[in-house]
mmCIF file of C-alpha atoms in Angstrom:
data_model
loop_
_atom_site.group_PDB
_atom_site.id
_atom_site.type_symbol
_atom_site.label_atom_id
_atom_site.label_comp_id
_atom_site.label_asym_id
_atom_site.label_seq_id
_atom_site.Cartn_x
_atom_site.Cartn_y
_atom_site.Cartn_z
ATOM 1 C CA UNK V 1 -25.234 6.427 18.032
ATOM 2 C CA UNK V 2 -21.775 6.769 19.477
ATOM 3 C CA UNK V 3 -19.350 3.841 19.504
ATOM 4 C CA UNK V 4 -15.969 3.125 20.905
ATOM 5 C CA UNK V 5 -13.269 2.067 18.408
ATOM 6 C CA UNK V 6 -9.907 0.783 19.658
ATOM 7 C CA UNK V 7 -7.006 0.854 17.350
ATOM 8 C CA UNK V 8 -3.914 -1.134 18.370
ATOM 9 C CA UNK V 9 -0.907 0.145 16.444
ATOM 10 C CA UNK V 10 -0.718 3.825 15.649
ATOM 11 C CA UNK V 11 1.759 3.702 12.815
ATOM 12 C CA UNK V 12 1.006 4.921 9.308
ATOM 13 C CA UNK V 13 -1.882 2.329 8.795
ATOM 14 C CA UNK V 14 -3.561 2.539 12.151
ATOM 15 C CA UNK V 15 -3.341 6.392 12.380
ATOM 16 C CA UNK V 16 -4.572 6.861 8.903
ATOM 17 C CA UNK V 17 -7.484 4.583 9.594
ATOM 18 C CA UNK V 18 -8.169 6.686 12.631
ATOM 19 C CA UNK V 19 -8.330 9.814 10.501
ATOM 20 C CA UNK V 20 -10.672 8.166 8.069
ATOM 21 C CA UNK V 21 -13.026 7.144 10.790
ATOM 22 C CA UNK V 22 -12.937 10.637 12.236
ATOM 23 C CA UNK V 23 -13.880 12.032 8.828
ATOM 24 C CA UNK V 24 -17.200 10.221 8.619
ATOM 25 C CA UNK V 25 -17.971 9.435 12.333
ATOM 26 C CA UNK V 26 -16.825 12.394 14.269
ATOM 27 C CA UNK V 27 -19.116 11.259 17.169
ATOM 28 C CA UNK V 28 -17.154 7.970 17.738
ATOM 29 C CA UNK V 29 -14.767 7.688 20.654
ATOM 30 C CA UNK V 30 -11.342 6.651 19.372
ATOM 31 C CA UNK V 31 -8.889 4.923 21.599
ATOM 32 C CA UNK V 32 -5.367 3.836 20.693
ATOM 33 C CA UNK V 33 -2.682 1.539 21.719
ATOM 34 C CA UNK V 34 1.053 1.912 20.784
ATOM 35 C CA UNK V 35 4.221 0.789 22.475
ATOM 36 C CA UNK V 36 6.039 3.891 21.386
ATOM 37 C CA UNK V 37 5.271 7.004 23.324
ATOM 38 C CA UNK V 38 6.224 9.280 20.280
ATOM 39 C CA UNK V 39 3.267 8.023 18.213
ATOM 40 C CA UNK V 40 0.882 8.092 21.069
ATOM 41 C CA UNK V 41 1.727 11.830 21.633
ATOM 42 C CA UNK V 42 1.464 12.613 17.976
ATOM 43 C CA UNK V 43 -1.920 10.927 17.539
ATOM 44 C CA UNK V 44 -3.298 12.747 20.653
ATOM 45 C CA UNK V 45 -1.996 16.025 19.806
ATOM 46 C CA UNK V 46 -3.375 15.784 16.260
ATOM 47 C CA UNK V 47 -6.828 14.694 17.451
ATOM 48 C CA UNK V 48 -6.617 11.261 15.659
ATOM 49 C CA UNK V 49 -7.589 9.624 19.031
ATOM 50 C CA UNK V 50 -9.238 10.626 22.276
ATOM 51 C CA UNK V 51 -7.005 8.520 24.673
ATOM 52 C CA UNK V 52 -3.983 6.352 24.334
ATOM 53 C CA UNK V 53 -2.286 3.628 26.221
ATOM 54 C CA UNK V 54 0.868 1.351 26.146
ATOM 55 C CA UNK V 55 -1.092 -1.506 27.847
ATOM 56 C CA UNK V 56 -3.160 -3.246 25.225
ATOM 57 C CA UNK V 57 -5.578 -4.739 27.810
ATOM 58 C CA UNK V 58 -6.503 -1.357 29.214
ATOM 59 C CA UNK V 59 -9.239 -0.320 26.604
ATOM 60 C CA UNK V 60 -10.115 -3.734 25.223
ATOM 61 C CA UNK V 61 -13.249 -4.190 27.323
ATOM 62 C CA UNK V 62 -14.544 -0.806 26.339
ATOM 63 C CA UNK V 63 -14.378 -1.286 22.556
ATOM 64 C CA UNK V 64 -17.232 -1.962 20.095
ATOM 65 C CA UNK V 65 -14.664 -2.579 17.449
ATOM 66 C CA UNK V 66 -10.919 -3.519 17.858
ATOM 67 C CA UNK V 67 -8.625 -2.966 14.909
ATOM 68 C CA UNK V 68 -5.257 -4.560 15.136
ATOM 69 C CA UNK V 69 -2.752 -2.629 12.965
ATOM 70 C CA UNK V 70 0.335 -4.521 14.059
ATOM 71 C CA UNK V 71 2.992 -6.774 12.642
ATOM 72 C CA UNK V 72 1.760 -10.223 11.892
ATOM 73 C CA UNK V 73 3.283 -12.130 14.772
ATOM 74 C CA UNK V 74 2.118 -9.391 17.165
ATOM 75 C CA UNK V 75 -1.397 -9.506 15.714
ATOM 76 C CA UNK V 76 -1.516 -13.297 16.320
ATOM 77 C CA UNK V 77 -0.249 -12.728 19.964
ATOM 78 C CA UNK V 78 -2.994 -10.074 20.496
ATOM 79 C CA UNK V 79 -5.660 -12.367 19.025
ATOM 80 C CA UNK V 80 -4.719 -15.046 21.620
ATOM 81 C CA UNK V 81 -4.753 -12.240 24.355
ATOM 82 C CA UNK V 82 -8.315 -11.129 23.364
ATOM 83 C CA UNK V 83 -9.583 -14.657 23.867
ATOM 84 C CA UNK V 84 -8.634 -14.353 27.515
ATOM 85 C CA UNK V 85 -10.195 -10.987 28.134
ATOM 86 C CA UNK V 86 -13.800 -9.870 29.058
ATOM 87 C CA UNK V 87 -15.010 -8.135 26.077
ATOM 88 C CA UNK V 88 -18.295 -6.634 25.010
ATOM 89 C CA UNK V 89 -20.827 -9.205 23.771
ATOM 90 C CA UNK V 90 -21.079 -7.603 20.352
ATOM 91 C CA UNK V 91 -17.547 -6.605 19.862
ATOM 92 C CA UNK V 92 -15.978 -6.987 16.384
ATOM 93 C CA UNK V 93 -12.360 -7.678 15.856
ATOM 94 C CA UNK V 94 -10.339 -7.128 12.662
ATOM 95 C CA UNK V 95 -6.769 -6.633 11.578
ATOM 96 C CA UNK V 96 -4.705 -4.952 8.756
ATOM 97 C CA UNK V 97 -2.114 -7.571 8.218
ATOM 98 C CA UNK V 98 -0.490 -8.009 4.755
ATOM 99 C CA UNK V 99 -1.065 -11.871 4.879
ATOM 100 C CA UNK V 100 -4.051 -13.424 6.039
ATOM 101 C CA UNK V 101 -4.117 -17.181 6.308
ATOM 102 C CA UNK V 102 -2.126 -17.509 9.628
ATOM 103 C CA UNK V 103 -4.048 -14.528 11.236
ATOM 104 C CA UNK V 104 -7.521 -15.951 10.179
ATOM 105 C CA UNK V 105 -6.375 -19.488 11.533
ATOM 106 C CA UNK V 106 -5.503 -17.861 14.741
ATOM 107 C CA UNK V 107 -8.854 -16.189 15.074
ATOM 108 C CA UNK V 108 -10.673 -19.417 14.241
ATOM 109 C CA UNK V 109 -8.661 -21.218 16.862
ATOM 110 C CA UNK V 110 -8.853 -18.635 19.677
ATOM 111 C CA UNK V 111 -11.876 -16.292 18.971
ATOM 112 C CA UNK V 112 -14.373 -18.563 17.305
ATOM 113 C CA UNK V 113 -14.771 -20.805 20.441
ATOM 114 C CA UNK V 114 -15.318 -17.615 22.545
ATOM 115 C CA UNK V 115 -18.060 -16.439 20.132
ATOM 116 C CA UNK V 116 -16.068 -13.306 19.297
ATOM 117 C CA UNK V 117 -16.858 -11.871 15.880
ATOM 118 C CA UNK V 118 -13.703 -11.580 13.739
ATOM 119 C CA UNK V 119 -13.042 -10.650 10.131
ATOM 120 C CA UNK V 120 -9.629 -10.400 8.496
ATOM 121 C CA UNK V 121 -8.703 -7.209 6.747
ATOM 122 C CA UNK V 122 -6.065 -5.817 4.524
ATOM 123 C CA UNK V 123 -5.975 -2.199 3.220
ATOM 124 C CA UNK V 124 -3.821 -2.431 0.157
ATOM 125 C CA UNK V 125 -2.213 1.002 0.425
ATOM 126 C CA UNK V 126 0.921 2.269 2.035
ATOM 127 C CA UNK V 127 3.860 4.589 1.847
ATOM 128 C CA UNK V 128 7.656 4.745 2.398
ATOM 129 C CA UNK V 129 6.855 6.954 5.434
ATOM 130 C CA UNK V 130 6.135 5.420 8.761
ATOM 131 C CA UNK V 131 4.660 6.307 12.168
ATOM 132 C CA UNK V 132 1.663 8.523 13.209
ATOM 133 C CA UNK V 133 3.350 11.661 11.926
ATOM 134 C CA UNK V 134 2.895 10.154 8.447
ATOM 135 C CA UNK V 135 -0.888 9.588 8.717
ATOM 136 C CA UNK V 136 -2.874 10.681 5.646
ATOM 137 C CA UNK V 137 -6.528 10.639 5.509
ATOM 138 C CA UNK V 138 -6.392 10.197 1.736
ATOM 139 C CA UNK V 139 -4.090 7.240 2.000
ATOM 140 C CA UNK V 140 -6.730 4.565 1.058
ATOM 141 C CA UNK V 141 -8.786 6.574 -1.339
ATOM 142 C CA UNK V 142 -9.677 4.273 -4.347
ATOM 143 C CA UNK V 143 -7.486 1.371 -3.031
ATOM 144 C CA UNK V 144 -8.699 -2.027 -2.453
ATOM 145 C CA UNK V 145 -9.641 -2.774 1.122
ATOM 146 C CA UNK V 146 -9.877 -6.609 1.342
ATOM 147 C CA UNK V 147 -11.893 -8.553 3.852
ATOM 148 C CA UNK V 148 -11.183 -12.276 4.495
ATOM 149 C CA UNK V 149 -14.092 -13.964 6.318
ATOM 150 C CA UNK V 150 -13.628 -17.080 8.395
ATOM 151 C CA UNK V 151 -15.325 -19.440 10.896
ATOM 152 C CA UNK V 152 -15.242 -16.625 13.430
ATOM 153 C CA UNK V 153 -16.949 -14.156 11.158
ATOM 154 C CA UNK V 154 -20.563 -13.340 11.810
ATOM 155 C CA UNK V 155 -23.163 -12.050 9.160
ATOM 156 C CA UNK V 156 -22.944 -8.427 10.124
ATOM 157 C CA UNK V 157 -19.250 -8.160 10.064
ATOM 158 C CA UNK V 158 -18.710 -6.720 6.663
ATOM 159 C CA UNK V 159 -21.606 -4.308 6.873
ATOM 160 C CA UNK V 160 -20.391 -2.907 10.225
ATOM 161 C CA UNK V 161 -16.841 -2.635 8.770
ATOM 162 C CA UNK V 162 -17.723 -0.864 5.500
ATOM 163 C CA UNK V 163 -19.837 1.558 7.497
ATOM 164 C CA UNK V 164 -17.145 2.246 10.048
ATOM 165 C CA UNK V 165 -14.451 2.791 7.296
ATOM 166 C CA UNK V 166 -16.640 4.588 4.878
ATOM 167 C CA UNK V 167 -14.429 7.756 5.430
ATOM 168 C CA UNK V 168 -11.345 5.876 3.981
ATOM 169 C CA UNK V 169 -13.004 6.126 0.472
ATOM 170 C CA UNK V 170 -11.657 2.711 -0.169
ATOM 171 C CA UNK V 171 -12.957 -0.079 -2.468
ATOM 172 C CA UNK V 172 -14.141 -2.916 -0.270
ATOM 173 C CA UNK V 173 -13.861 -6.499 -1.542
ATOM 174 C CA UNK V 174 -14.321 -9.951 0.009
ATOM 175 C CA UNK V 175 -12.141 -13.010 -0.768
ATOM 176 C CA UNK V 176 -10.921 -16.029 1.068
ATOM 177 C CA UNK V 177 -7.601 -15.669 3.058
ATOM 178 C CA UNK V 178 -6.132 -18.501 0.911
ATOM 179 C CA UNK V 179 -6.904 -16.608 -2.383
ATOM 180 C CA UNK V 180 -5.702 -13.285 -0.782
ATOM 181 C CA UNK V 181 -2.199 -14.856 0.071
ATOM 182 C CA UNK V 182 -1.874 -16.501 -3.337
ATOM 183 C CA UNK V 183 -2.855 -13.205 -5.245
ATOM 184 C CA UNK V 184 -0.732 -10.914 -3.146
ATOM 185 C CA UNK V 185 2.280 -13.364 -3.309
ATOM 186 C CA UNK V 186 2.318 -12.681 -7.112
ATOM 187 C CA UNK V 187 1.546 -8.851 -7.191
ATOM 188 C CA UNK V 188 3.215 -7.700 -3.859
ATOM 189 C CA UNK V 189 5.305 -10.132 -1.991
ATOM 190 C CA UNK V 190 7.341 -11.709 -4.897
ATOM 191 C CA UNK V 191 7.973 -8.375 -6.532
ATOM 192 C CA UNK V 192 9.667 -7.232 -3.341
ATOM 193 C CA UNK V 193 11.978 -10.181 -3.471
ATOM 194 C CA UNK V 194 12.739 -9.399 -7.140
ATOM 195 C CA UNK V 195 13.350 -5.617 -6.354
ATOM 196 C CA UNK V 196 15.788 -6.411 -3.563
ATOM 197 C CA UNK V 197 17.455 -9.116 -5.543
ATOM 198 C CA UNK V 198 18.114 -6.618 -8.434
ATOM 199 C CA UNK V 199 19.488 -4.227 -5.804
ATOM 200 C CA UNK V 200 21.832 -6.740 -4.355
ATOM 201 C CA UNK V 201 22.958 -7.785 -7.826
ATOM 202 C CA UNK V 202 23.654 -4.302 -8.897
ATOM 203 C CA UNK V 203 25.425 -3.610 -5.621
ATOM 204 C CA UNK V 204 27.836 -6.370 -6.359
ATOM 205 C CA UNK V 205 28.249 -5.411 -9.961
ATOM 206 C CA UNK V 206 29.402 -1.984 -8.814
ATOM 207 C CA UNK V 207 32.731 -3.267 -7.536
ATOM 208 C CA UNK V 208 33.621 -4.204 -11.282
ATOM 209 C CA UNK V 209 31.648 -1.513 -13.040
ATOM 210 C CA UNK V 210 31.390 1.611 -10.900
ATOM 211 C CA UNK V 211 29.306 3.503 -13.388
ATOM 212 C CA UNK V 212 26.452 1.155 -12.656
ATOM 213 C CA UNK V 213 25.330 3.637 -9.924
ATOM 214 C CA UNK V 214 25.438 6.502 -12.374
ATOM 215 C CA UNK V 215 23.397 4.799 -15.017
ATOM 216 C CA UNK V 216 20.759 3.298 -12.809
ATOM 217 C CA UNK V 217 17.881 5.538 -13.714
ATOM 218 C CA UNK V 218 14.638 5.004 -15.686
ATOM 219 C CA UNK V 219 13.388 1.515 -15.672
ATOM 220 C CA UNK V 220 15.802 0.306 -12.983
ATOM 221 C CA UNK V 221 14.693 3.011 -10.568
ATOM 222 C CA UNK V 222 11.043 2.224 -11.110
ATOM 223 C CA UNK V 223 11.482 -1.500 -10.735
ATOM 224 C CA UNK V 224 13.501 -1.348 -7.506
ATOM 225 C CA UNK V 225 11.726 1.549 -5.722
ATOM 226 C CA UNK V 226 10.105 -0.958 -3.346
ATOM 227 C CA UNK V 227 13.485 -2.260 -2.295
ATOM 228 C CA UNK V 228 13.558 0.619 0.227
ATOM 229 C CA UNK V 229 10.680 -0.986 2.217
ATOM 230 C CA UNK V 230 11.272 -1.795 5.893
ATOM 231 C CA UNK V 231 13.026 -5.126 6.054
ATOM 232 C CA UNK V 232 11.338 -6.345 9.323
ATOM 233 C CA UNK V 233 7.789 -6.125 7.850
ATOM 234 C CA UNK V 234 8.903 -8.027 4.673
ATOM 235 C CA UNK V 235 10.838 -10.628 6.575
ATOM 236 C CA UNK V 236 7.522 -11.386 8.531
ATOM 237 C CA UNK V 237 5.477 -11.453 5.331
ATOM 238 C CA UNK V 238 7.711 -13.817 3.523
ATOM 239 C CA UNK V 239 7.781 -16.170 6.502
ATOM 240 C CA UNK V 240 3.922 -16.145 6.833
ATOM 241 C CA UNK V 241 3.331 -16.758 3.151
ATOM 242 C CA UNK V 242 6.134 -19.218 2.429
ATOM 243 C CA UNK V 243 4.346 -21.777 0.252
ATOM 244 C CA UNK V 244 2.896 -19.192 -2.150
ATOM 245 C CA UNK V 245 5.863 -17.086 -2.524
ATOM 246 C CA UNK V 246 8.189 -20.076 -3.124
ATOM 247 C CA UNK V 247 5.842 -21.301 -5.877
ATOM 248 C CA UNK V 248 6.032 -17.906 -7.517
ATOM 249 C CA UNK V 249 9.749 -18.036 -7.217
ATOM 250 C CA UNK V 250 10.082 -21.458 -8.780
ATOM 251 C CA UNK V 251 7.567 -20.529 -11.660
ATOM 252 C CA UNK V 252 9.543 -17.338 -12.312
ATOM 253 C CA UNK V 253 12.820 -19.249 -12.480
ATOM 254 C CA UNK V 254 11.360 -21.524 -15.167
ATOM 255 C CA UNK V 255 10.352 -18.421 -17.191
ATOM 256 C CA UNK V 256 13.841 -17.058 -16.864
ATOM 257 C CA UNK V 257 15.142 -20.304 -18.160
ATOM 258 C CA UNK V 258 12.814 -20.131 -21.115
ATOM 259 C CA UNK V 259 14.131 -16.560 -21.916
ATOM 260 C CA UNK V 260 17.739 -17.727 -21.585
ATOM 261 C CA UNK V 261 17.110 -20.625 -24.181
ATOM 262 C CA UNK V 262 15.487 -18.027 -26.529
ATOM 263 C CA UNK V 263 18.544 -15.814 -26.332
ATOM 264 C CA UNK V 264 20.919 -18.704 -26.624
ATOM 265 C CA UNK V 265 19.151 -19.983 -29.756
ATOM 266 C CA UNK V 266 18.996 -16.550 -31.230
ATOM 267 C CA UNK V 267 15.179 -16.910 -31.635
ATOM 268 C CA UNK V 268 14.200 -13.356 -32.625
ATOM 269 C CA UNK V 269 10.601 -14.258 -33.052
ATOM 270 C CA UNK V 270 10.245 -16.025 -29.635
ATOM 271 C CA UNK V 271 11.982 -12.972 -27.966
ATOM 272 C CA UNK V 272 9.622 -10.594 -29.668
ATOM 273 C CA UNK V 273 6.575 -12.514 -28.623
ATOM 274 C CA UNK V 274 7.933 -12.635 -25.107
ATOM 275 C CA UNK V 275 8.035 -8.860 -24.855
ATOM 276 C CA UNK V 276 4.816 -8.396 -26.783
ATOM 277 C CA UNK V 277 3.007 -10.756 -24.482
ATOM 278 C CA UNK V 278 4.302 -8.795 -21.394
ATOM 279 C CA UNK V 279 3.296 -5.443 -22.968
ATOM 280 C CA UNK V 280 -0.188 -6.593 -23.775
ATOM 281 C CA UNK V 281 -0.768 -8.095 -20.356
ATOM 282 C CA UNK V 282 0.207 -4.970 -18.611
ATOM 283 C CA UNK V 283 -2.005 -2.805 -20.823
ATOM 284 C CA UNK V 284 -4.965 -5.103 -19.888
ATOM 285 C CA UNK V 285 -4.383 -4.796 -16.048
ATOM 286 C CA UNK V 286 -6.012 -2.389 -13.716
ATOM 287 C CA UNK V 287 -2.605 -0.669 -13.454
ATOM 288 C CA UNK V 288 -3.947 1.625 -16.219
ATOM 289 C CA UNK V 289 -7.304 1.995 -14.775
ATOM 290 C CA UNK V 290 -8.685 4.164 -12.049
ATOM 291 C CA UNK V 291 -9.371 2.515 -8.760
ATOM 292 C CA UNK V 292 -6.849 -0.283 -9.178
ATOM 293 C CA UNK V 293 -4.656 -1.464 -6.219
ATOM 294 C CA UNK V 294 -2.463 1.658 -6.738
ATOM 295 C CA UNK V 295 -4.936 4.123 -8.031
ATOM 296 C CA UNK V 296 -2.818 7.150 -8.782
ATOM 297 C CA UNK V 297 -3.605 10.125 -11.058
ATOM 298 C CA UNK V 298 -0.765 11.666 -13.047
ATOM 299 C CA UNK V 299 -0.025 14.846 -14.840
ATOM 300 C CA UNK V 300 2.723 14.841 -17.491
ATOM 301 C CA UNK V 301 4.279 18.383 -18.039
ATOM 302 C CA UNK V 302 6.933 19.143 -20.638
ATOM 303 C CA UNK V 303 9.186 21.602 -18.968
ATOM 304 C CA UNK V 304 12.449 23.363 -20.034
ATOM 305 C CA UNK V 305 15.648 22.291 -18.237
ATOM 306 C CA UNK V 306 15.973 25.428 -16.193
ATOM 307 C CA UNK V 307 17.059 26.054 -12.562
ATOM 308 C CA UNK V 308 14.165 26.127 -10.018
ATOM 309 C CA UNK V 309 11.518 25.176 -12.521
ATOM 310 C CA UNK V 310 10.178 22.322 -10.212
ATOM 311 C CA UNK V 311 9.938 24.722 -7.382
ATOM 312 C CA UNK V 312 7.961 27.216 -9.423
ATOM 313 C CA UNK V 313 5.491 24.431 -10.453
ATOM 314 C CA UNK V 314 5.099 23.179 -6.887
ATOM 315 C CA UNK V 315 4.409 26.686 -5.801
ATOM 316 C CA UNK V 316 1.513 26.832 -8.194
ATOM 317 C CA UNK V 317 0.266 23.615 -6.767
ATOM 318 C CA UNK V 318 0.508 24.837 -3.170
ATOM 319 C CA UNK V 319 -2.194 23.282 -1.050
ATOM 320 C CA UNK V 320 -2.724 20.286 -3.331
ATOM 321 C CA UNK V 321 -1.514 16.935 -1.952
ATOM 322 C CA UNK V 322 1.270 15.517 -4.170
ATOM 323 C CA UNK V 323 2.002 11.751 -3.980
ATOM 324 C CA UNK V 324 5.188 11.652 -6.055
ATOM 325 C CA UNK V 325 7.139 13.689 -8.368
ATOM 326 C CA UNK V 326 9.864 12.819 -10.842
ATOM 327 C CA UNK V 327 11.694 13.776 -14.101
ATOM 328 C CA UNK V 328 11.239 11.172 -16.862
ATOM 329 C CA UNK V 329 14.030 10.488 -19.370
ATOM 330 C CA UNK V 330 16.813 11.733 -17.092
ATOM 331 C CA UNK V 331 19.696 10.833 -19.445
ATOM 332 C CA UNK V 332 18.365 13.143 -22.096
ATOM 333 C CA UNK V 333 20.218 15.305 -24.658
ATOM 334 C CA UNK V 334 17.448 17.777 -25.511
ATOM 335 C CA UNK V 335 16.516 20.818 -23.472
ATOM 336 C CA UNK V 336 13.135 19.612 -22.345
ATOM 337 C CA UNK V 337 12.120 16.934 -19.836
ATOM 338 C CA UNK V 338 8.859 15.314 -18.856
ATOM 339 C CA UNK V 339 7.919 16.161 -15.388
ATOM 340 C CA UNK V 340 5.529 13.521 -13.912
ATOM 341 C CA UNK V 341 3.453 14.535 -10.898
ATOM 342 C CA UNK V 342 1.245 12.008 -9.141
ATOM 343 C CA UNK V 343 -1.931 12.695 -7.146
ATOM 344 C CA UNK V 344 -4.054 10.302 -5.154
ATOM 345 C CA UNK V 345 -7.399 11.385 -6.412
ATOM 346 C CA UNK V 346 -9.048 12.819 -9.564
ATOM 347 C CA UNK V 347 -10.122 15.942 -7.836
ATOM 348 C CA UNK V 348 -6.423 17.058 -7.043
ATOM 349 C CA UNK V 349 -5.311 15.972 -10.560
ATOM 350 C CA UNK V 350 -7.880 18.164 -12.271
ATOM 351 C CA UNK V 351 -7.321 21.169 -9.967
ATOM 352 C CA UNK V 352 -3.643 20.916 -10.612
ATOM 353 C CA UNK V 353 -4.266 20.677 -14.360
ATOM 354 C CA UNK V 354 -6.582 23.724 -14.282
ATOM 355 C CA UNK V 355 -3.944 25.860 -12.330
ATOM 356 C CA UNK V 356 -1.010 24.775 -14.598
ATOM 357 C CA UNK V 357 -2.934 25.511 -17.802
ATOM 358 C CA UNK V 358 -4.009 28.993 -16.361
ATOM 359 C CA UNK V 359 -0.535 30.001 -15.077
ATOM 360 C CA UNK V 360 2.049 28.270 -17.426
ATOM 361 C CA UNK V 361 2.428 27.743 -21.103
ATOM 362 C CA UNK V 362 3.772 24.227 -20.768
ATOM 363 C CA UNK V 363 2.358 21.150 -22.595
ATOM 364 C CA UNK V 364 0.291 19.269 -20.090
ATOM 365 C CA UNK V 365 -1.317 15.874 -20.474
ATOM 366 C CA UNK V 366 -3.285 13.623 -18.186
ATOM 367 C CA UNK V 367 -2.958 9.809 -18.033
#
């Protein structure tokens, strides 16, 4: 049976969700709201949606499901607006916000009294790219898609959402809004604070030691990649999850103080244990397992340091979606480097491995 799905916000997340719904439910009617005309035009021309508007209220009454893919403050504003509109009796409302407690509280305050079915949502995937032009049907594959039920959530909400979003190929999980915000404060929100702090520190250090910019490769690059994220979004996240993030910062400061004491005391054993504990903890995390939060699939290729070698490899991989590519050990003295190519799913990784084994003599490994 055909249904009408209304996606408010046609940025990377909203447009990618639309593509996922299209993949498994081509018979569904998809409507979109976006303030920017550019993303509306892109989404329409690409067939992501069937109709678009810059007036949120226009399609709300037609929808069986409404998905709010908007900044946190705007999501809360739209939840308040939905409580004033004449919606379908069985309408299901959800969101895609990076923090959940404030959004769920708004739903409980404004939608629950209206008997509107609401469930919080957070697809834990993203990209440095933005807008509908960056939409990717593979964006959520193997990533966690979190649902946070509340007082406004009816029994059918999760089943309806997992069916609707089956084309995302995500891993659906249910936790409380409070637990969501505590966990993401540790593994997502606080790391962004750290990354930007490291960049700001390094930026100040450059005035005294200009070569800092030249030597900032390897581990520093990996640790600070997320500092390039959009500032407005992260300002909103920090302010909507203050308590948990401040707790993480205070606890981390205590850990830094402990390490400082170890160094001051010259305690070699304690320092070794510090690094060993971190190493073992990371090895035990899902970072090294498939279908973790960032479920990427890597190929490592030993390549000679020759002009156009990367272009030649990418030509062999033409038609396969590549998430990331980089050369490890950039400050090397030998003639070979390790080219790391990242794929979103196992199928692409294995096809790339097959092609490269067939068409090159390079040493290739899978991790």
